[in-house]
Structure formats: structure tokens, C-alpha cells
mmCIF file with all atom_site columns, C-alpha atoms in Angstrom:
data_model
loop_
_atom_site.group_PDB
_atom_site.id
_atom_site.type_symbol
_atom_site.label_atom_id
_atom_site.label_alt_id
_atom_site.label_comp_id
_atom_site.label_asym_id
_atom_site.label_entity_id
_atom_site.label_seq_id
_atom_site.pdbx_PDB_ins_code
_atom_site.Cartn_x
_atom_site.Cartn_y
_atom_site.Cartn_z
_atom_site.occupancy
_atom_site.B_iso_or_equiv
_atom_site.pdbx_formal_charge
_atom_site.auth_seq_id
_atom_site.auth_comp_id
_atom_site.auth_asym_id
_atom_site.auth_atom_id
_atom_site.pdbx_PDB_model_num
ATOM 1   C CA . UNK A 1 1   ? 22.779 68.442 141.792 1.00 0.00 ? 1   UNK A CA 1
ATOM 2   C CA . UNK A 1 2   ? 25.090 69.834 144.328 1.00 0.00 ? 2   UNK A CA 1
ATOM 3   C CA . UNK A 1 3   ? 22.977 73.213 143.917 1.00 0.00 ? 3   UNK A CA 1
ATOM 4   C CA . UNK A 1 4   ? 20.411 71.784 145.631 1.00 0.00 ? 4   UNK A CA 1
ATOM 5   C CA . UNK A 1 5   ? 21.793 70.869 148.326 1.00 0.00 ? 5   UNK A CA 1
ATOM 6   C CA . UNK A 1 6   ? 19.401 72.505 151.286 1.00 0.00 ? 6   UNK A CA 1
ATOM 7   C CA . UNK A 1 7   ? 16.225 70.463 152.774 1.00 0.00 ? 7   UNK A CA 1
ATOM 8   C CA . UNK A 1 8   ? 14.158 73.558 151.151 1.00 0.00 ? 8   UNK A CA 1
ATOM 9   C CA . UNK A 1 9   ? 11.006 73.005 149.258 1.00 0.00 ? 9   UNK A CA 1
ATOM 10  C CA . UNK A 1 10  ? 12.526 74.424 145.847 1.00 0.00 ? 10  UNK A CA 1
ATOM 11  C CA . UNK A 1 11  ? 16.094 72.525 146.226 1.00 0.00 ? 11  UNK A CA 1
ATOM 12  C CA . UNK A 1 12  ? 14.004 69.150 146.954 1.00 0.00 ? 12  UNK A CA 1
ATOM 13  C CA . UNK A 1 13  ? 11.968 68.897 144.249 1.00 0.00 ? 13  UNK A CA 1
ATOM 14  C CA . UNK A 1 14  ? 14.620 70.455 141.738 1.00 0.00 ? 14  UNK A CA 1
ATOM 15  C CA . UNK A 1 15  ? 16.641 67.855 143.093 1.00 0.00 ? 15  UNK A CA 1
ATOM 16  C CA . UNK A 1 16  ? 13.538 65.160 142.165 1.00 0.00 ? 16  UNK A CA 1
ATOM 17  C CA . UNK A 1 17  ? 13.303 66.834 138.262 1.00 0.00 ? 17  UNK A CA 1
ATOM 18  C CA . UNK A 1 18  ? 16.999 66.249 138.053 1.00 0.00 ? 18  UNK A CA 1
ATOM 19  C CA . UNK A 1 19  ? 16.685 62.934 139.022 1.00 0.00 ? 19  UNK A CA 1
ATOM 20  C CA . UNK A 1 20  ? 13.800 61.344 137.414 1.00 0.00 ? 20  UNK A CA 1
ATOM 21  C CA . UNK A 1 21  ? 14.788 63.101 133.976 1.00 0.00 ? 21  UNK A CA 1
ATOM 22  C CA . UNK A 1 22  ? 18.758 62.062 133.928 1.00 0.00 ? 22  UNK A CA 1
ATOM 23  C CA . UNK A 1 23  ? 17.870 57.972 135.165 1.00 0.00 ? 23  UNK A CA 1
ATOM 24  C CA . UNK A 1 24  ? 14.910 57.611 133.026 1.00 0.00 ? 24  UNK A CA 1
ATOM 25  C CA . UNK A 1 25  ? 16.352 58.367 129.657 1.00 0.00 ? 25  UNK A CA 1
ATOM 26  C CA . UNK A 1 26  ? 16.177 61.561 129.648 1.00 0.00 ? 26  UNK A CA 1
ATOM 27  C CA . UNK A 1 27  ? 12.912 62.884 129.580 1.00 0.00 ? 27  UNK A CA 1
ATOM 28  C CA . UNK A 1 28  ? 11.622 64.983 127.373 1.00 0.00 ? 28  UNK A CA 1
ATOM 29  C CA . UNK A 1 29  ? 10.508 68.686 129.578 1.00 0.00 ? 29  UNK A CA 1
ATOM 30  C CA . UNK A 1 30  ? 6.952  67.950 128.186 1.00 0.00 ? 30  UNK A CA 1
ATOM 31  C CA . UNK A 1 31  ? 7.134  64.301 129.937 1.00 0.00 ? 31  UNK A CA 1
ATOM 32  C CA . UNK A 1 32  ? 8.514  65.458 133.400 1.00 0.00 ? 32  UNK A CA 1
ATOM 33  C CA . UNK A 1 33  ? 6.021  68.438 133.324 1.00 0.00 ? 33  UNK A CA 1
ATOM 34  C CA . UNK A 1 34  ? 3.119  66.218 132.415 1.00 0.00 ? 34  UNK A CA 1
ATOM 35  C CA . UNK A 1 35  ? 4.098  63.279 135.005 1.00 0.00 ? 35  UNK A CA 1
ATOM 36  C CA . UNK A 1 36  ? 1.415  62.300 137.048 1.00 0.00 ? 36  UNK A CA 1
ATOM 37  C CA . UNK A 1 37  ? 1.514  60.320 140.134 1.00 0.00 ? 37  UNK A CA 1
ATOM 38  C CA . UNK A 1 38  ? -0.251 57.891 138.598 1.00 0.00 ? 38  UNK A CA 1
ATOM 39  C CA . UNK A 1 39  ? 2.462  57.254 136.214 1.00 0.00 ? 39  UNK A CA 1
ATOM 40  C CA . UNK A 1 40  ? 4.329  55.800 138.620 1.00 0.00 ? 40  UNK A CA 1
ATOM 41  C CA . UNK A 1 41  ? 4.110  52.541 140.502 1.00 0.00 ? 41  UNK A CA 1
ATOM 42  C CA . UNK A 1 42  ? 6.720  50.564 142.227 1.00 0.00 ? 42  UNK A CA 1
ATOM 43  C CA . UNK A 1 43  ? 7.868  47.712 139.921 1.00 0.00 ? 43  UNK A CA 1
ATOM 44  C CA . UNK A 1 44  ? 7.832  44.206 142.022 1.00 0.00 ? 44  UNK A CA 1
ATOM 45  C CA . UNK A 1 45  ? 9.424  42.429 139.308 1.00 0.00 ? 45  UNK A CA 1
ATOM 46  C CA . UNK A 1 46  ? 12.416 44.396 139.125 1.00 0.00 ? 46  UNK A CA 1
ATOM 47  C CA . UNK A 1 47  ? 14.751 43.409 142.157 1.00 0.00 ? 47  UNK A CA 1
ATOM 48  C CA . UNK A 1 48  ? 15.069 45.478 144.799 1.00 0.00 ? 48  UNK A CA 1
ATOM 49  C CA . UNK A 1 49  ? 18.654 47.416 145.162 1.00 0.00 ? 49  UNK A CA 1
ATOM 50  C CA . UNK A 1 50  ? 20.443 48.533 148.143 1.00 0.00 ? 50  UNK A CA 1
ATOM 51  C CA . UNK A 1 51  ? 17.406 48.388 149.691 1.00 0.00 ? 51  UNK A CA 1
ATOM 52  C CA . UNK A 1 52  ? 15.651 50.764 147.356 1.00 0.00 ? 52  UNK A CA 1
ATOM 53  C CA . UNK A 1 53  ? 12.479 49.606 145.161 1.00 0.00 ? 53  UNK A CA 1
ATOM 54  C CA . UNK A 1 54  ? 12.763 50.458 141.966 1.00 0.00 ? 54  UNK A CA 1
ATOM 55  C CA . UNK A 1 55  ? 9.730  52.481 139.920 1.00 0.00 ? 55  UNK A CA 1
ATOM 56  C CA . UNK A 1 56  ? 8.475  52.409 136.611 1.00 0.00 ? 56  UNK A CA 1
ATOM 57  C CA . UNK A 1 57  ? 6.560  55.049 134.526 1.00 0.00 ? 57  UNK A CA 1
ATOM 58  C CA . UNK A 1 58  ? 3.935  54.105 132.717 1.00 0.00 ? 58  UNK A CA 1
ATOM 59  C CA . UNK A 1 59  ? 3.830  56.009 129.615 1.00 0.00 ? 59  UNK A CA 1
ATOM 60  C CA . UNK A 1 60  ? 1.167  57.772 128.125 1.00 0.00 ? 60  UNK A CA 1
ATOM 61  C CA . UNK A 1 61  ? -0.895 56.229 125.929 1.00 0.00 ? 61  UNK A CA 1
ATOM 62  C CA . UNK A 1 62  ? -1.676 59.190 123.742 1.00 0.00 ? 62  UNK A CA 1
ATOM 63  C CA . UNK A 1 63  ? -2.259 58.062 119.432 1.00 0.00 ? 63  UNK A CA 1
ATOM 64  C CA . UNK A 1 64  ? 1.484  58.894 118.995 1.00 0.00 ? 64  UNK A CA 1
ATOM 65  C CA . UNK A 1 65  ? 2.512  56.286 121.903 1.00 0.00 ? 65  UNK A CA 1
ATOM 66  C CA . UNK A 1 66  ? 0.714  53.320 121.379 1.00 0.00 ? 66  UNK A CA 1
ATOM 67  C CA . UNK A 1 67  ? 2.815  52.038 118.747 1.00 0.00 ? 67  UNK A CA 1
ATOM 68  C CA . UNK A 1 68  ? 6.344  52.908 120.168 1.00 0.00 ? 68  UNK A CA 1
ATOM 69  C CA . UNK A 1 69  ? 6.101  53.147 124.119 1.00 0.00 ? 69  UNK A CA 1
ATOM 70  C CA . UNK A 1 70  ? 4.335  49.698 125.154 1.00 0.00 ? 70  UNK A CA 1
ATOM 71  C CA . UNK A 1 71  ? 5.493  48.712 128.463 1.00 0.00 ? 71  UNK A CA 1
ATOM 72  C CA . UNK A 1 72  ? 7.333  50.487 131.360 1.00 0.00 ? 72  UNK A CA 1
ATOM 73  C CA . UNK A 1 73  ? 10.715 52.329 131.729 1.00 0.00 ? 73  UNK A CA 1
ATOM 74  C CA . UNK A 1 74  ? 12.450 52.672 134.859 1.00 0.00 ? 74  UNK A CA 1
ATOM 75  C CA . UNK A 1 75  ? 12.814 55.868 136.429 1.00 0.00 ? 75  UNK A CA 1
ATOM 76  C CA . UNK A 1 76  ? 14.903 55.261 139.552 1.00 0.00 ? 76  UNK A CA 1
ATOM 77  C CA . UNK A 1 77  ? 17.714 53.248 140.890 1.00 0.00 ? 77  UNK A CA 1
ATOM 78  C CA . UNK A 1 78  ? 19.361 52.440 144.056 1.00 0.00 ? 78  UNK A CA 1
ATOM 79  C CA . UNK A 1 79  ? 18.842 54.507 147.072 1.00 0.00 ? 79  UNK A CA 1
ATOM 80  C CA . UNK A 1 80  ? 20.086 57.901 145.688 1.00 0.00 ? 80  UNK A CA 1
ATOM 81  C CA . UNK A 1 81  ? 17.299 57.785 143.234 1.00 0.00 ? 81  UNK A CA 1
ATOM 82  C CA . UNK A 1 82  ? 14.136 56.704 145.236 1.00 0.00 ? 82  UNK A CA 1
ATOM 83  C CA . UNK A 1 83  ? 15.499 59.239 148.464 1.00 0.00 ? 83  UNK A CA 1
ATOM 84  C CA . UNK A 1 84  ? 15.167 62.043 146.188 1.00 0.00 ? 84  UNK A CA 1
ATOM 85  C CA . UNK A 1 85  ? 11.900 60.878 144.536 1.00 0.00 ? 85  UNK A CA 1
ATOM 86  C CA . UNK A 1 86  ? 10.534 60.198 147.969 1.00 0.00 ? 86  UNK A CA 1
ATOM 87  C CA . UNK A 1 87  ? 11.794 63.527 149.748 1.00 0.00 ? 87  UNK A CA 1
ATOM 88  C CA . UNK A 1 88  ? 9.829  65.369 147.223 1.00 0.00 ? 88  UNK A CA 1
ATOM 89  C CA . UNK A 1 89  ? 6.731  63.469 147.666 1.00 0.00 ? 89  UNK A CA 1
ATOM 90  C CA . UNK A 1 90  ? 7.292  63.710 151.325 1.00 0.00 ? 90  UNK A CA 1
ATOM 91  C CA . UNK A 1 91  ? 7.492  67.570 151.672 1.00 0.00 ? 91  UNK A CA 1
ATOM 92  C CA . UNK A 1 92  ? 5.204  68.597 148.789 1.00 0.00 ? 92  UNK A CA 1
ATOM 93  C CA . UNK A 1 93  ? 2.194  66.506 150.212 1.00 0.00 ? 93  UNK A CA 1
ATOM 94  C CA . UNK A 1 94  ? 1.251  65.201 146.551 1.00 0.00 ? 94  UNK A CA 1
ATOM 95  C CA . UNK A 1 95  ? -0.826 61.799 146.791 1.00 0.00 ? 95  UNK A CA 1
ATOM 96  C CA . UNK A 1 96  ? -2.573 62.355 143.137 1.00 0.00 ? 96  UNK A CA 1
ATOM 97  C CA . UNK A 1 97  ? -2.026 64.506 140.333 1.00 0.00 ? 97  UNK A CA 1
ATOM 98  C CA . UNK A 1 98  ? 0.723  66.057 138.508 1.00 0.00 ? 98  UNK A CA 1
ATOM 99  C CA . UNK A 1 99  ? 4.036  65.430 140.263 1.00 0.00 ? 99  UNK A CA 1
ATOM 100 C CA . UNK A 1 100 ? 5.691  68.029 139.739 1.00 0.00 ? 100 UNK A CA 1
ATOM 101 C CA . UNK A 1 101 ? 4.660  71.546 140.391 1.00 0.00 ? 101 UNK A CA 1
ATOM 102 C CA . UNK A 1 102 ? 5.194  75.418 140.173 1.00 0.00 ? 102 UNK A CA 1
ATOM 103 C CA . UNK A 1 103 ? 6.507  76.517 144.164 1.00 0.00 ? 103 UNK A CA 1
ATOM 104 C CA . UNK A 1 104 ? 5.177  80.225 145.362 1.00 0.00 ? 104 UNK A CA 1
ATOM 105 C CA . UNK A 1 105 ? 7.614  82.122 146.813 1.00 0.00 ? 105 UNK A CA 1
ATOM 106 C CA . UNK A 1 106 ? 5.844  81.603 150.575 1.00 0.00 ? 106 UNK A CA 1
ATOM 107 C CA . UNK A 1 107 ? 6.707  78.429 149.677 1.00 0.00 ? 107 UNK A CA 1
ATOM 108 C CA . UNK A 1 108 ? 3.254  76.671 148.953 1.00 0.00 ? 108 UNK A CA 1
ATOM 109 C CA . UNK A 1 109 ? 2.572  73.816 145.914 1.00 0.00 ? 109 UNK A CA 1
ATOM 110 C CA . UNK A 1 110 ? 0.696  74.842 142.875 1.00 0.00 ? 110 UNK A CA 1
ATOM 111 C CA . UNK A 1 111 ? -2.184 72.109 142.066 1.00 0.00 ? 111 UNK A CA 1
ATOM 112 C CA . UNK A 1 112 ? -0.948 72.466 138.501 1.00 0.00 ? 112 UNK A CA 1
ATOM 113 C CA . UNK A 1 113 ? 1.401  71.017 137.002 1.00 0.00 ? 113 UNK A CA 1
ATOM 114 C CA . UNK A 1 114 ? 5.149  72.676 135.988 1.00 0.00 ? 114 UNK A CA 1
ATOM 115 C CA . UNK A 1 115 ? 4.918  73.983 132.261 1.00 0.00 ? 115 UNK A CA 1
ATOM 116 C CA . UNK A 1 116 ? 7.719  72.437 130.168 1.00 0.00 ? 116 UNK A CA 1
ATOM 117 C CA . UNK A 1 117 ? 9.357  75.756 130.226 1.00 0.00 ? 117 UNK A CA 1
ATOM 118 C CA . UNK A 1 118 ? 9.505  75.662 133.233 1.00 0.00 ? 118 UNK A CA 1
ATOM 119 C CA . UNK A 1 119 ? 11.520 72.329 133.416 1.00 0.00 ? 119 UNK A CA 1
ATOM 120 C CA . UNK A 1 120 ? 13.887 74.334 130.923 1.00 0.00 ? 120 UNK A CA 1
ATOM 121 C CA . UNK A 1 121 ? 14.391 77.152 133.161 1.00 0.00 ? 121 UNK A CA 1
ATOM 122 C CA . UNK A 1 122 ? 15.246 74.937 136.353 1.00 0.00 ? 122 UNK A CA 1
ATOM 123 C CA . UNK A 1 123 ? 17.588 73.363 134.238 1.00 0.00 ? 123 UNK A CA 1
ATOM 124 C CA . UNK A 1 124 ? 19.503 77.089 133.452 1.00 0.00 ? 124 UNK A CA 1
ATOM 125 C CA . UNK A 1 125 ? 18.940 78.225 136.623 1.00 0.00 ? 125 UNK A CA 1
ATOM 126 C CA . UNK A 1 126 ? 20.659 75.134 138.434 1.00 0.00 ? 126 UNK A CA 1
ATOM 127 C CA . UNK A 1 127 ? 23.793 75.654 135.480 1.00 0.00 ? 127 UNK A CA 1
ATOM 128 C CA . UNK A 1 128 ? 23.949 79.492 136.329 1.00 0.00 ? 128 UNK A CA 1
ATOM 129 C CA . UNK A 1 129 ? 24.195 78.461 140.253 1.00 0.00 ? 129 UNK A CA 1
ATOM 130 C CA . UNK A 1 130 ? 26.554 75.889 139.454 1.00 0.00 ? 130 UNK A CA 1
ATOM 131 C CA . UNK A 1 131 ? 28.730 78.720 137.938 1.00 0.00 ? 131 UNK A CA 1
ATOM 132 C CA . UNK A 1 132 ? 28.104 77.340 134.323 1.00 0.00 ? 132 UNK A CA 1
ATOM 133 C CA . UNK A 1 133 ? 26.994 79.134 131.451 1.00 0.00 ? 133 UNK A CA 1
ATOM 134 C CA . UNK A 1 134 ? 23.050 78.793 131.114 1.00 0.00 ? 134 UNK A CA 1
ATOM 135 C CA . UNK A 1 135 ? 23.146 79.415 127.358 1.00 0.00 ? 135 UNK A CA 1
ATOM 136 C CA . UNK A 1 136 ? 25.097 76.066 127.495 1.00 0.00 ? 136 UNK A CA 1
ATOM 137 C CA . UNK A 1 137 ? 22.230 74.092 128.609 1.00 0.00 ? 137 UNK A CA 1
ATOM 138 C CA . UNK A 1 138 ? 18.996 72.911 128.269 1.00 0.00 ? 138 UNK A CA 1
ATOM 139 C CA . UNK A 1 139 ? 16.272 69.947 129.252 1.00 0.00 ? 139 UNK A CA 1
ATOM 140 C CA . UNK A 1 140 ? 17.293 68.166 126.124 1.00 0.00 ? 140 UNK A CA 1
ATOM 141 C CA . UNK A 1 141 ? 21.123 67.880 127.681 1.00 0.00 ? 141 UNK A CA 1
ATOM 142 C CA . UNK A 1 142 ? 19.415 65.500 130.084 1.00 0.00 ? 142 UNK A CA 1
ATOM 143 C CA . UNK A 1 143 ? 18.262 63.616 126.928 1.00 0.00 ? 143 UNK A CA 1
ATOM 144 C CA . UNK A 1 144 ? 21.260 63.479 124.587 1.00 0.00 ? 144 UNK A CA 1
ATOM 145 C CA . UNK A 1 145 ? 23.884 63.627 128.147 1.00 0.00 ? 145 UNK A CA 1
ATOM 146 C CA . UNK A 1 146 ? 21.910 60.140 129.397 1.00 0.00 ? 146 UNK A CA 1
ATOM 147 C CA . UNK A 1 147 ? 22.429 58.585 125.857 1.00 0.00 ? 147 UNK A CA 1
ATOM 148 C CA . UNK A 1 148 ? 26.611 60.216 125.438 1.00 0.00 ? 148 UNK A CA 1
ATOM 149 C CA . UNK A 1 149 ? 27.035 58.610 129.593 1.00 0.00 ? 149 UNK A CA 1
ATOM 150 C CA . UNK A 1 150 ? 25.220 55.593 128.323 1.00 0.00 ? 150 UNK A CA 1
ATOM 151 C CA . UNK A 1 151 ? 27.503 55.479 125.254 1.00 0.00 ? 151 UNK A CA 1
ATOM 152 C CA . UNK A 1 152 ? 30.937 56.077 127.524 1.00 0.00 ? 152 UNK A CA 1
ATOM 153 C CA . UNK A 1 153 ? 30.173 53.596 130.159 1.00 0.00 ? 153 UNK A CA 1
ATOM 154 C CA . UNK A 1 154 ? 29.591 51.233 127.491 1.00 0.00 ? 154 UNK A CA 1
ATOM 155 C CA . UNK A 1 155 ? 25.762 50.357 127.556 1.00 0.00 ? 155 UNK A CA 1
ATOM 156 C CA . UNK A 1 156 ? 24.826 48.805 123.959 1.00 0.00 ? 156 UNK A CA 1
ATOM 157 C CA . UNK A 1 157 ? 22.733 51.096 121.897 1.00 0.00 ? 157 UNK A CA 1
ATOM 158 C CA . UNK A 1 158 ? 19.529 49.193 121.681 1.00 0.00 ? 158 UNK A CA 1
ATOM 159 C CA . UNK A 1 159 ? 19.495 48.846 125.582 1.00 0.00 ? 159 UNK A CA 1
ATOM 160 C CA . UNK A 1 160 ? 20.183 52.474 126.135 1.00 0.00 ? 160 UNK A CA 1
ATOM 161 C CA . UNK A 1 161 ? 17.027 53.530 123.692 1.00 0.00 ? 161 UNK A CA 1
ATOM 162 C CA . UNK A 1 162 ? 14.768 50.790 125.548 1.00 0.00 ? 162 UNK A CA 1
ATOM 163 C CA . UNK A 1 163 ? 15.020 53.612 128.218 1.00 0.00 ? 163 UNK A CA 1
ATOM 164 C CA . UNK A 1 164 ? 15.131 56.638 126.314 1.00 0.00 ? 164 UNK A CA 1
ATOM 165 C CA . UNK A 1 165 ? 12.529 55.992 123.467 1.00 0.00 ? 165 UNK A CA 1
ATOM 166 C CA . UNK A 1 166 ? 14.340 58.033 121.357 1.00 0.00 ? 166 UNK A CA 1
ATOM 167 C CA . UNK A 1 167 ? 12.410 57.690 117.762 1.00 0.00 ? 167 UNK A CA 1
ATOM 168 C CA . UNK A 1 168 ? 15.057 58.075 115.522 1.00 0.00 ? 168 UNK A CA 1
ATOM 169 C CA . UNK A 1 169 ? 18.098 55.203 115.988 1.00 0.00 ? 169 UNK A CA 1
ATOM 170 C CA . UNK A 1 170 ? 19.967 57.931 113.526 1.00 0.00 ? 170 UNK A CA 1
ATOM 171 C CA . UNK A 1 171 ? 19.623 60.198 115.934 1.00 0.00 ? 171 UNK A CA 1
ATOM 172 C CA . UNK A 1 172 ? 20.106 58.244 119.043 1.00 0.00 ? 172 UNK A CA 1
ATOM 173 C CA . UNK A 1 173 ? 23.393 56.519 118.002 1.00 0.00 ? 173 UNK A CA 1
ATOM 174 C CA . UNK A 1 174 ? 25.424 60.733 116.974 1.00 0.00 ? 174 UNK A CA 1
ATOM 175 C CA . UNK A 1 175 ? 25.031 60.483 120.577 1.00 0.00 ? 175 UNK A CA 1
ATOM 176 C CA . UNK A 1 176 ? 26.837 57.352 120.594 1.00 0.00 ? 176 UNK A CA 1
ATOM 177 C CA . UNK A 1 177 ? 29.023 57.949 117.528 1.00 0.00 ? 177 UNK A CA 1
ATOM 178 C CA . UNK A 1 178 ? 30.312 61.145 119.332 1.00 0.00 ? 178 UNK A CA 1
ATOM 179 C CA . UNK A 1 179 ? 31.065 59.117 122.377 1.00 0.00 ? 179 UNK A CA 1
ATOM 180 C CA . UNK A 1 180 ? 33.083 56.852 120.606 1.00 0.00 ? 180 UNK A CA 1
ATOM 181 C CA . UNK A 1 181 ? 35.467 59.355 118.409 1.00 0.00 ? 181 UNK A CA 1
ATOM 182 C CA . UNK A 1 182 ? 36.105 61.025 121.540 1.00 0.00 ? 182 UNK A CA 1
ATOM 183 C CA . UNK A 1 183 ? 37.151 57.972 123.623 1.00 0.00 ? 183 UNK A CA 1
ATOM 184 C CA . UNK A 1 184 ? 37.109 55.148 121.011 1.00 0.00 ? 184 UNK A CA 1
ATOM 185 C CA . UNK A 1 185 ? 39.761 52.800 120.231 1.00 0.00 ? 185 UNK A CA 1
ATOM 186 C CA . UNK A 1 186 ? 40.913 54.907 117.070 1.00 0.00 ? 186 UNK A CA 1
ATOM 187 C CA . UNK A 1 187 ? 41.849 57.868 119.012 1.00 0.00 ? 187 UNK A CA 1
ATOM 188 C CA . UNK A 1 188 ? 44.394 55.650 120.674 1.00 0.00 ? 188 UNK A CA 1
ATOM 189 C CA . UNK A 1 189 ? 45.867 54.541 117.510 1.00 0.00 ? 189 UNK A CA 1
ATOM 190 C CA . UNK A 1 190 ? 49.504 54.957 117.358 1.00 0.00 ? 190 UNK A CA 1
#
């Protein structure tokens, strides 16, 4: 995050993928790619925090979905979250369609949406700024990194995949089962 840290066009809505992707469970690339303003509403019944409404993405309904992802999931919190998410809206003048697009470098916003790719590269490009090693990361280190924080700060499991939607609960709880050998009670043993 702290590589985007100028008002530009690029840093803002970077800022905005980084956001929405971490807080909402970690998204899948294809998901933030594909989100559409229209996904999004601002959820009265969740309370308002620090000021900050809340907003919920409505996921797709696609054959695959409408079994598994009834219902909303949140996809920002306090104001941190809905500044970013607003800042990008703001300065890319999107009011309908995909929300989050390619940038030209003269600095004007594609009418298509990112490709999921894309998402990927953003995600090595901010590392590789952030004097990381790109090979090191990837979109789906927003996914399992939400459910290994989740894990450490001591969310239960079935809460924590409420907002991810992982599929597989094998899978979902390595993240957890990692977590816990690394900071568990039975490393502190003796």
C-alpha cells in the first residue's frame, strides 16, 4: 500500500484493487477484474463505522454461484476502506460499468474492464516497488494472506470463509492450520 502513496490516477486505483481484494476475502483476480459497479451497493443494515458506510458485493449469479454465493459479502470497512474505494471512483469518473480499468499512459480510463492478468501484474509490480521479490507474490496471496491474518488474529474458520467463499474447507483451514503451528499454543510448549 505504501507504494501508492501519490494522488495519481495509477497509485489511486491500485490503491482501490488492493483494498477491495485484501477486506473482501480475498478476491479471486477474475472477481476484481470482472467487478462491476453494479456489484456494489451500500449495505444499510450493516452499521455504519467511524463514520464510513459499509458496502457489499453482490456476487455473480453465474450456474457455478447460485448454489454457494447466496447473499452479500462485505467489501469495505471503516474509513480507510471506503476513502480508497471512493477516491478511485472520484478521479476515474466511473458511474456504471466495470470498476476497475486498464489506465493509458496520458493517463485516461479504458471503458473495459482490467484483465485478471492484469490484477496479477499490479500485484508484482507494487511487491517489486516495495523492494520485494515479485516472484514471491501473486493475486492469490491476497486470498490465502486474508484467510492466514484471519487465522492469526483469531477469527473462527467458518466466519472467515463466510467472506472468502473459499470452496474447499480442506483448503481454507492449511491456511489456518499453518497459522496455528506457527503461533499456536504447541510451539510454546516447554
Amino acid at each position: 500500500m505504501a507504494t501508492c502513496g501519490t494522488d495519481s490516477l495509477r497509485d489511486t486505483r491500485d490503491r482501490a484493487i488492493l483494498m477491495v481484494a485484501f477486506v473482501s476475502g480475498g478476491r479471486r483476480r477474475s472477481e476484481i477484474a470482472g467487478l462491476r459497479t453494479d456489484q456494489l451497493t451500500i449495505e444499510p443494515s450493516i452499521p455504519i463505522q467511524n463514520g464510513a458506510p459499509p458496502l457489499a458485493r453482490h456476487p455473480s449469479q453465474s450456474h457455478q454461484d447460485k448454489q454457494r454465493r447466496r447473499g452479500r459479502c462485505r467489501i469495505s470497512h471503516g474509513p480507510a476502506g471506503w476513502m480508497r474505494y471512493d477516491a478511485w471512483m472520484t478521479a476515474s469518473k466511473i458511474d456504471k460499468g466495470s470498476l476497475f480499468r486498464a489506465i493509458a499512459r496520458w493517463g485516461t480510463v479504458s471503458r473495459r474492464a482490467l484483465d485478471p492478468q492484469s490484477v496479477n501484474a499490479i500485484i508484482k509490480q507494487r511487491a517489486m516497488m516495495a523492494g520485494l521479490d515479485p516472484a514471491e507474490f501473486s493475486a492469490h496471496g491476497l486470498r490465502s494472506g486474508y484467510l492466514t491474518q484471519a487465522a492469526n488474529r483469531g477469527i473462527p474458520l467458518p466466519e472467515a470463509i463466510e467472506q472468502s467463499r473459499h470452496r474447499s474447507l480442506q483448503q481454507a483451514s492449511s491456511y489456518y492450520n499453518n497459522a496455528a503451528r506457527r503461533s499456536g499454543r504447541t510451539t510454546r510448549m516447554l
